[in-house]
Short mmCIF file of C-alpha atoms in Angstrom, two decimals:
data_model
loop_
_atom_site.label_atom_id
_atom_site.label_comp_id
_atom_site.label_asym_id
_atom_site.label_seq_id
_atom_site.Cartn_x
_atom_site.Cartn_y
_atom_site.Cartn_z
CA MET A 1 -6.51 7.84 19.37
CA PRO A 2 -8.16 8.89 15.64
CA LEU A 3 -6.79 12.89 19.29
CA HIS A 4 -5.19 11.84 16.34
CA ASP A 5 -3.28 10.28 13.45
CA ARG A 6 -4.30 7.63 14.97
CA ARG A 7 -5.80 7.90 16.14
CA SER A 8 -6.20 4.62 18.55
CA ARG A 9 -5.67 4.71 15.87
CA PRO A 10 -2.93 2.99 16.93
CA TYR A 11 -1.90 5.43 12.09
CA GLN A 12 -1.79 7.58 9.83
CA LEU A 13 0.20 8.52 6.77
CA GLY A 14 0.10 11.69 4.74
CA GLY A 15 -3.55 12.09 6.39
CA ARG A 16 -5.78 14.24 8.52
CA LEU A 17 -3.32 16.89 9.13
CA GLY A 18 -1.81 16.75 5.62
CA GLU A 19 2.05 17.43 4.93
CA SER A 20 4.41 20.48 5.20
CA ARG A 21 5.10 22.65 2.40
CA CYS A 22 8.74 23.27 1.37
CA ARG A 23 9.84 26.45 -0.29
CA CYS A 24 13.44 25.65 -1.35
CA SER A 25 15.23 23.87 -4.13
CA ALA A 26 14.25 20.70 -5.94
CA GLU A 27 16.68 19.05 -4.05
CA ILE A 28 15.98 20.02 -0.54
CA LYS A 29 12.22 19.44 -1.37
CA ILE A 30 12.82 16.04 -2.10
CA LYS A 31 14.52 15.57 1.38
CA THR A 32 11.75 17.59 3.24
CA LEU A 33 9.09 15.20 1.57
CA SER A 34 11.21 12.00 2.75
CA ALA A 35 11.34 13.69 6.38
CA VAL A 36 7.69 14.08 6.26
CA LEU A 37 6.78 10.59 5.09
CA SER A 38 9.17 9.08 7.83
CA LEU A 39 7.01 10.92 10.34
CA SER A 40 3.92 9.39 8.83
CA LEU A 41 4.44 6.31 10.66
CA LEU A 42 3.76 8.04 13.77
CA THR A 43 0.10 8.35 13.32
CA GLY A 44 -2.78 7.15 14.37
CA THR A 45 -5.53 7.81 16.61
CA ILE A 46 -7.20 6.62 20.03
CA GLY A 47 -8.52 3.35 20.29
CA HIS A 48 -12.54 3.30 19.46
CA ALA A 49 -12.88 -0.15 20.97
CA CYS A 50 -13.17 -1.45 24.35
CA ASP A 51 -11.47 0.51 27.22
CA LEU A 52 -8.65 -1.80 27.45
CA CYS A 53 -7.89 -2.21 23.68
CA GLY A 54 -6.93 0.73 21.26
CA CYS A 55 -3.57 2.71 21.67
CA TYR A 56 -3.06 6.29 20.80
CA THR A 57 -0.82 7.25 18.23
CA PRO A 58 0.11 10.97 17.73
CA GLN A 59 -0.05 12.45 14.23
CA LEU A 60 3.25 14.37 13.84
CA GLU A 61 3.51 14.05 10.09
CA ALA A 62 1.39 16.93 9.63
CA MET A 63 3.22 19.48 11.25
CA PRO A 64 4.00 22.13 8.47
CA GLY A 65 7.12 23.49 10.45
CA MET A 66 9.00 20.13 10.01
CA GLU A 67 12.84 20.97 8.91
CA PRO A 68 14.57 19.21 6.05
CA SER A 69 15.93 15.82 7.27
CA ALA A 70 19.49 16.98 6.38
CA SER A 71 18.86 19.49 9.11
CA ARG A 72 17.37 17.28 11.73
CA GLN A 73 19.28 16.34 14.76
CA TRP A 74 19.17 13.20 16.50
CA TRP A 75 17.03 14.72 19.37
CA ASN A 76 14.66 15.67 16.42
CA GLY A 77 13.62 12.06 16.69
CA PHE A 78 11.81 12.09 19.93
CA TYR A 79 7.86 12.80 19.94
CA GLY A 80 5.58 12.81 22.80
CA ALA A 81 1.65 13.14 23.75
CA VAL A 82 -1.04 13.12 26.06
CA ALA A 83 -4.53 11.76 25.15
CA GLU A 84 -8.01 11.46 26.79
CA GLN A 85 -10.61 9.55 26.26
CA PHE A 86 -13.87 9.57 27.99
CA THR A 87 -16.69 7.38 27.52
CA HIS A 88 -20.27 7.21 29.32
CA PHE A 89 -21.96 3.91 29.66
CA GLY A 90 -25.61 4.38 30.63
CA THR A 91 -27.91 2.23 28.26
CA VAL A 92 -28.66 -1.39 29.30
CA LEU A 93 -29.26 -3.91 26.48
CA VAL A 94 -29.98 -7.41 26.09
CA ASP A 95 -29.01 -9.27 22.74
CA GLY A 96 -29.06 -6.02 21.29
CA HIS A 97 -32.29 -4.57 22.55
CA GLU A 98 -32.59 -1.86 24.98
CA VAL A 99 -34.25 -2.51 28.38
CA PRO A 100 -35.38 -0.09 31.41
CA ASN A 101 -32.71 0.61 33.99
CA PRO A 102 -34.91 1.25 37.04
CA THR A 103 -31.57 1.41 39.27
CA GLY A 104 -30.09 3.96 36.60
CA GLN A 105 -26.66 2.13 36.61
CA TYR A 106 -23.69 3.81 35.19
CA GLU A 107 -20.13 3.65 34.35
CA ASN A 108 -18.04 6.88 33.32
CA SER A 109 -14.41 5.87 32.24
CA SER A 110 -11.58 8.03 31.65
CA ILE A 111 -8.40 7.09 29.98
CA ALA A 112 -5.53 9.21 29.60
CA GLN A 113 -2.81 8.04 27.72
CA LEU A 114 0.84 9.00 28.08
CA VAL A 115 3.24 8.39 24.68
CA ALA A 116 6.71 8.57 24.16
CA GLY A 117 8.28 7.51 21.06
CA TYR A 118 11.35 7.57 18.91
CA THR A 119 11.48 7.97 14.82
CA ILE A 120 14.64 5.66 13.99
CA ASN A 121 14.77 6.41 10.24
CA ASP A 122 12.26 7.22 7.37
CA ARG A 123 10.49 3.58 7.82
CA PHE A 124 10.62 2.64 11.61
CA ALA A 125 9.72 4.17 14.79
CA LEU A 126 9.02 2.92 18.33
CA GLN A 127 6.45 4.03 20.86
CA LEU A 128 5.79 3.41 24.36
CA ASN A 129 1.76 3.85 25.62
CA ALA A 130 1.10 4.23 29.16
CA PRO A 131 -2.49 4.50 30.30
CA LEU A 132 -3.75 6.10 33.29
CA ILE A 133 -7.52 5.22 34.09
CA TYR A 134 -9.75 6.00 36.43
CA ARG A 135 -13.47 4.91 36.70
CA GLU A 136 -16.75 5.86 38.52
CA PHE A 137 -19.77 3.57 38.54
CA LYS A 138 -23.01 2.56 40.17
CA ARG A 139 -24.52 -0.68 39.93
CA PRO A 140 -27.06 -2.87 41.82
CA GLU A 141 -25.73 -5.32 44.40
CA GLY A 142 -28.66 -7.47 45.35
CA PHE A 143 -31.28 -5.19 46.48
CA ALA A 144 -28.73 -2.66 47.09
CA ILE A 145 -26.62 -0.07 45.35
CA ASP A 146 -23.14 -0.39 44.60
CA ARG A 147 -21.27 2.68 44.20
CA GLY A 148 -17.51 3.29 43.86
CA THR A 149 -14.71 4.55 41.92
CA VAL A 150 -11.06 2.51 40.64
CA GLY A 151 -8.34 4.04 39.31
CA GLY A 152 -4.56 3.52 38.27
CA LEU A 153 -2.25 2.43 35.78
CA GLY A 154 -3.27 0.24 33.10
CA ASP A 155 -1.76 -2.36 30.46
CA MET A 156 1.44 -0.69 28.88
CA SER A 157 2.31 -1.38 25.41
CA ILE A 158 5.39 -0.83 23.24
CA LEU A 159 5.01 -0.57 19.40
CA LEU A 160 7.08 -0.81 16.15
CA LYS A 161 5.36 1.13 13.25
CA ALA A 162 6.48 0.59 9.68
CA VAL A 163 5.86 2.41 6.54
CA ALA A 164 5.37 -0.33 3.87
CA PHE A 165 4.25 1.97 1.19
CA ARG A 166 4.38 5.49 0.16
CA TYR A 167 3.71 7.65 -2.81
CA ALA A 168 3.85 11.41 -3.97
CA SER A 169 2.95 12.78 -7.11
CA PRO A 170 5.15 15.48 -8.65
CA GLY A 171 5.35 18.62 -6.96
CA ARG A 172 4.32 21.76 -8.92
CA ARG A 173 7.33 24.67 -9.26
CA THR A 174 6.57 28.37 -9.12
CA PHE A 175 8.71 31.33 -9.51
CA GLU A 176 8.43 34.48 -7.32
CA PHE A 177 10.26 37.64 -7.43
CA ARG A 178 11.23 38.32 -3.92
CA ASP A 179 14.08 40.65 -4.18
CA GLY A 180 12.69 42.57 -7.27
CA LYS A 181 15.13 41.33 -9.39
CA ASN A 182 16.15 37.58 -9.56
CA PRO A 183 13.03 35.04 -9.41
CA VAL A 184 13.29 32.60 -7.05
CA ALA A 185 11.67 28.63 -7.60
CA VAL A 186 9.41 27.75 -4.99
CA ASP A 187 8.49 23.96 -5.11
CA GLN A 188 4.75 23.16 -3.85
CA GLU A 189 3.66 20.34 -2.01
CA PRO A 190 2.38 17.31 -4.15
CA ASP A 191 -1.31 17.06 -4.96
CA PHE A 192 -1.54 13.52 -4.05
CA THR A 193 -0.14 11.33 -1.78
CA ALA A 194 -0.94 7.63 -0.57
CA SER A 195 0.68 5.50 2.24
CA LEU A 196 0.34 2.31 3.83
CA VAL A 197 1.69 1.91 7.51
CA LEU A 198 1.92 -1.63 9.63
CA LEU A 199 1.82 -1.79 13.31
CA THR A 200 2.97 -4.72 15.47
CA GLY A 201 3.30 -4.29 19.45
CA LEU A 202 2.96 -6.04 22.62
CA LYS A 203 0.65 -5.39 25.61
CA PHE A 204 2.12 -5.93 29.37
CA PRO A 205 -0.10 -7.01 31.75
CA THR A 206 1.00 -3.76 34.17
CA GLY A 207 -2.51 -3.06 35.21
CA ASP A 208 -4.09 -4.35 38.14
CA SER A 209 -6.44 -7.13 37.34
CA SER A 210 -7.71 -8.04 40.66
CA ARG A 211 -11.32 -6.64 39.95
CA ILE A 212 -11.60 -9.85 37.82
CA LYS A 213 -11.56 -11.81 41.08
CA GLU A 214 -15.58 -10.65 41.19
CA GLU A 215 -16.60 -13.12 38.74
CA PHE A 216 -16.03 -16.10 41.46
CA HIS A 217 -18.52 -14.59 43.76
CA GLU A 218 -21.20 -13.32 41.74
CA VAL A 219 -24.50 -14.23 42.89
CA ASN A 220 -28.21 -13.42 41.23
CA VAL A 221 -30.41 -12.98 43.89
CA PRO A 222 -34.07 -13.90 42.54
CA GLY A 223 -36.06 -10.75 42.01
CA ALA A 224 -33.26 -8.08 42.27
CA PRO A 225 -32.24 -6.16 39.23
CA GLU A 226 -29.47 -7.73 37.10
CA SER A 227 -26.11 -5.73 36.96
CA GLY A 228 -24.63 -5.00 33.67
CA ILE A 229 -21.32 -3.95 35.33
CA HIS A 230 -18.83 -6.41 36.33
CA GLY A 231 -15.30 -7.32 37.25
CA HIS A 232 -14.35 -7.59 33.71
CA ASP A 233 -15.69 -4.17 32.94
CA LEU A 234 -13.87 -2.38 36.28
CA THR A 235 -10.59 -4.28 35.68
CA LEU A 236 -7.54 -2.01 34.88
CA GLY A 237 -5.69 -4.88 33.07
CA THR A 238 -6.52 -8.10 31.36
CA GLY A 239 -3.71 -9.99 33.40
CA SER A 240 -2.34 -11.43 29.76
CA TYR A 241 0.65 -10.40 27.47
CA ASP A 242 -1.09 -9.42 24.06
CA GLY A 243 -0.21 -8.86 20.77
CA ILE A 244 -1.27 -5.93 18.49
CA PHE A 245 -1.49 -5.95 14.88
CA GLY A 246 -2.73 -3.30 12.52
CA GLN A 247 -2.54 -1.55 9.45
CA GLN A 248 -3.51 1.99 8.18
CA ILE A 249 -4.15 3.24 4.67
CA SER A 250 -4.17 7.29 3.83
CA LEU A 251 -4.96 9.13 0.73
CA ARG A 252 -5.00 12.97 0.03
CA TYR A 253 -5.75 14.82 -2.91
CA ARG A 254 -4.83 18.42 -2.38
CA ASN A 255 -7.09 19.35 0.43
CA PHE A 256 -9.41 16.35 0.47
CA PHE A 257 -8.20 13.19 2.53
CA VAL A 258 -9.49 9.87 3.21
CA ASP A 259 -7.92 7.18 5.52
CA GLU A 260 -8.81 3.90 7.35
CA THR A 261 -7.29 2.25 10.16
CA ILE A 262 -7.73 -1.66 11.32
CA GLN A 263 -6.33 -2.70 14.72
CA PHE A 264 -6.60 -6.61 15.75
CA THR A 265 -5.74 -7.45 19.27
CA LEU A 266 -4.47 -11.07 19.97
CA ARG A 267 -4.96 -12.08 23.43
CA GLY A 268 -2.99 -14.10 25.66
CA ASP A 269 -3.94 -16.41 28.84
CA GLY A 270 -5.20 -14.14 31.48
CA LEU A 271 -5.02 -14.35 35.43
CA HIS A 272 -7.94 -15.48 37.56
CA GLN A 273 -9.01 -18.14 34.98
CA TYR A 274 -10.50 -15.41 32.86
CA HIS A 275 -9.58 -15.15 29.23
CA PHE A 276 -10.13 -12.03 27.42
CA ALA A 277 -11.77 -12.62 23.88
CA ASN A 278 -9.69 -11.47 20.76
CA ASP A 279 -10.98 -7.89 19.59
CA LEU A 280 -10.86 -6.19 16.16
CA SER A 281 -11.72 -2.53 15.59
CA TRP A 282 -11.52 0.09 12.73
CA ASP A 283 -12.15 3.40 11.82
CA GLY A 284 -12.16 6.05 8.83
CA GLY A 285 -13.65 8.60 6.77
CA PRO A 286 -13.25 11.50 4.76
CA GLY A 287 -12.35 14.90 5.43
CA TYR A 288 -11.39 18.54 4.08
CA TYR A 289 -8.62 20.69 5.36
CA PHE A 290 -9.89 24.17 5.39
CA ILE A 291 -6.93 26.04 6.45
CA ARG A 292 -3.63 24.85 4.87
CA ASN A 293 -0.66 26.87 4.92
CA PRO A 294 3.51 26.18 5.97
CA GLN A 295 2.81 27.37 9.45
CA THR A 296 -0.91 26.25 10.30
CA ILE A 297 -3.40 23.51 9.18
CA ALA A 298 -7.22 22.92 10.11
CA GLY A 299 -9.54 20.35 8.84
CA LEU A 300 -12.98 18.56 9.80
CA GLN A 301 -13.28 14.89 9.31
CA PHE A 302 -16.46 12.48 9.26
CA VAL A 303 -15.59 9.34 10.97
CA ILE A 304 -17.16 6.09 11.14
CA SER A 305 -15.63 3.50 13.68
CA GLY A 306 -16.56 -0.03 15.24
CA GLU A 307 -15.42 -3.16 16.96
CA HIS A 308 -16.38 -6.57 16.96
CA LYS A 309 -15.46 -8.85 20.05
CA ASP A 310 -16.47 -12.33 20.82
CA VAL A 311 -17.55 -13.57 24.14
CA ASP A 312 -14.50 -13.97 26.89
CA ARG A 313 -13.92 -17.10 28.87
CA PHE A 314 -14.32 -17.86 32.47
CA ARG A 315 -13.26 -21.01 33.99
CA GLY A 316 -13.28 -22.47 30.73
CA LYS A 317 -16.83 -21.36 29.63
CA PRO A 318 -18.03 -18.75 27.67
CA ALA A 319 -18.85 -15.29 29.55
CA GLU A 320 -22.39 -14.64 27.78
CA ASP A 321 -22.36 -11.19 28.86
CA THR A 322 -19.05 -9.78 27.05
CA GLY A 323 -19.65 -10.30 23.19
CA ILE A 324 -20.32 -7.25 21.60
CA THR A 325 -20.52 -5.46 17.67
CA SER A 326 -20.62 -1.93 17.65
CA VAL A 327 -20.69 0.94 15.12
CA PHE A 328 -20.28 4.59 15.92
CA VAL A 329 -20.09 7.93 13.92
CA GLY A 330 -19.05 11.34 14.65
CA PRO A 331 -16.87 14.37 13.81
CA ARG A 332 -13.01 15.07 14.29
CA ALA A 333 -11.69 18.26 14.38
CA VAL A 334 -7.76 18.19 13.71
CA ALA A 335 -5.18 21.19 13.77
CA SER A 336 -1.37 21.57 13.56
CA TRP A 337 0.88 24.52 14.30
CA ARG A 338 4.69 24.44 13.69
CA ARG A 339 5.68 21.31 15.91
CA TRP A 340 2.36 20.85 17.68
CA SER A 341 -0.84 18.83 16.69
CA ALA A 342 -4.08 18.14 18.40
CA GLU A 343 -7.64 16.52 17.54
CA LEU A 344 -11.05 16.51 19.07
CA GLY A 345 -13.59 14.16 18.29
CA VAL A 346 -16.97 12.61 19.29
CA ASP A 347 -18.46 9.07 18.85
CA LEU A 348 -22.06 8.63 18.86
CA PRO A 349 -23.35 4.69 18.62
CA VAL A 350 -25.55 4.16 15.68
CA LEU A 351 -25.50 0.08 16.00
CA ILE A 352 -24.80 -1.73 19.01
CA ASP A 353 -25.42 -5.68 18.74
CA ASN A 354 -24.32 -7.59 21.98
CA THR A 355 -24.81 -10.53 23.77
CA ALA A 356 -27.06 -10.97 27.25
CA LEU A 357 -27.19 -7.55 29.41
CA GLN A 358 -24.56 -5.27 29.32
CA VAL A 359 -24.42 -1.64 29.85
CA VAL A 360 -23.14 -0.28 26.78
CA PRO A 361 -21.82 3.17 25.47
CA ASP A 362 -23.95 6.32 24.93
CA TYR A 363 -21.09 8.51 23.69
CA ARG A 364 -17.20 9.12 23.61
CA LEU A 365 -15.22 12.06 23.73
CA ARG A 366 -11.71 12.30 22.64
CA ALA A 367 -9.05 14.86 22.56
CA GLY A 368 -5.27 14.89 22.58
CA ILE A 369 -1.94 17.08 22.04
CA SER A 370 1.44 15.79 20.69
CA LEU A 371 4.73 17.73 20.09
CA GLN A 372 7.37 16.69 17.89
CA PHE A 373 11.11 17.71 19.10
#
């Protein structure tokens, strides 16, 4: 959700795509800045953690064509987005060490998130996320090979975002002679902005969790290759009501920016005697806007992201093949044009420390596009 601000980010303020420029009187400039800051609580990114964790929050505050708050209508508070995260799992690790994969087992996971939200005021916004999941897999099953696909609606989430802190340095004023006679005051955007956005949310068990039932029937066949893809890897939902808590800090000085996002998922009791562990994910990094004008913004960011999750519990006992700590790095391109915003990113693993035998990610591709009405 770092598509963008956010991504999974579920959030970004004065961040990846910047703020719009206002060429008007000082009073209108202040109102416009307020409107821009209010939209900052819509920012975020695609979750970089496990496939069932992160929410995508579109980056809308960066759109340079935003109107002053005084002229916005009630329907201008609506926004929507579509985001895609594709993850290829193809490396087999045992306690953090790579081992051979003689059967070529793998999983391709595609999660498309549909996002609808509304800006309540300059401090709060509500957002609904609906993930559509499709997974293709190949795994050993005894001495045979099991191939298949799963797909459908995942666990939906509702999020409340709040701007806890925001600051903008005083803007600069210049004068232009547009009609050749009288000078016109032009107020430039602030050189420095800083913000803190808080996130709370609830995830509902709308995704099918029947794949978890496989855990009851798994049997290790002596001499047969072990599978690293199980029911808890293929399930579309956790079967639990989960709490989502997060925060995002964003800083910008002229065309340079830095942002940081942390998201914590507090798991509730799941179905089928299976309880997913709590999950902590984070991402952030520096970036630079190569294009920055009243109509168009484009930039590039270097992102470091990661996740830590303890082992799940099945029938009251630890599921030893579910714990993981990972770190990814990669570039993220961001752009906006008027009320449209988009991003494209790649995550490559540099550190993965897991428990027992698991098939872990080789790479992630993320993309998304959003529209502020």
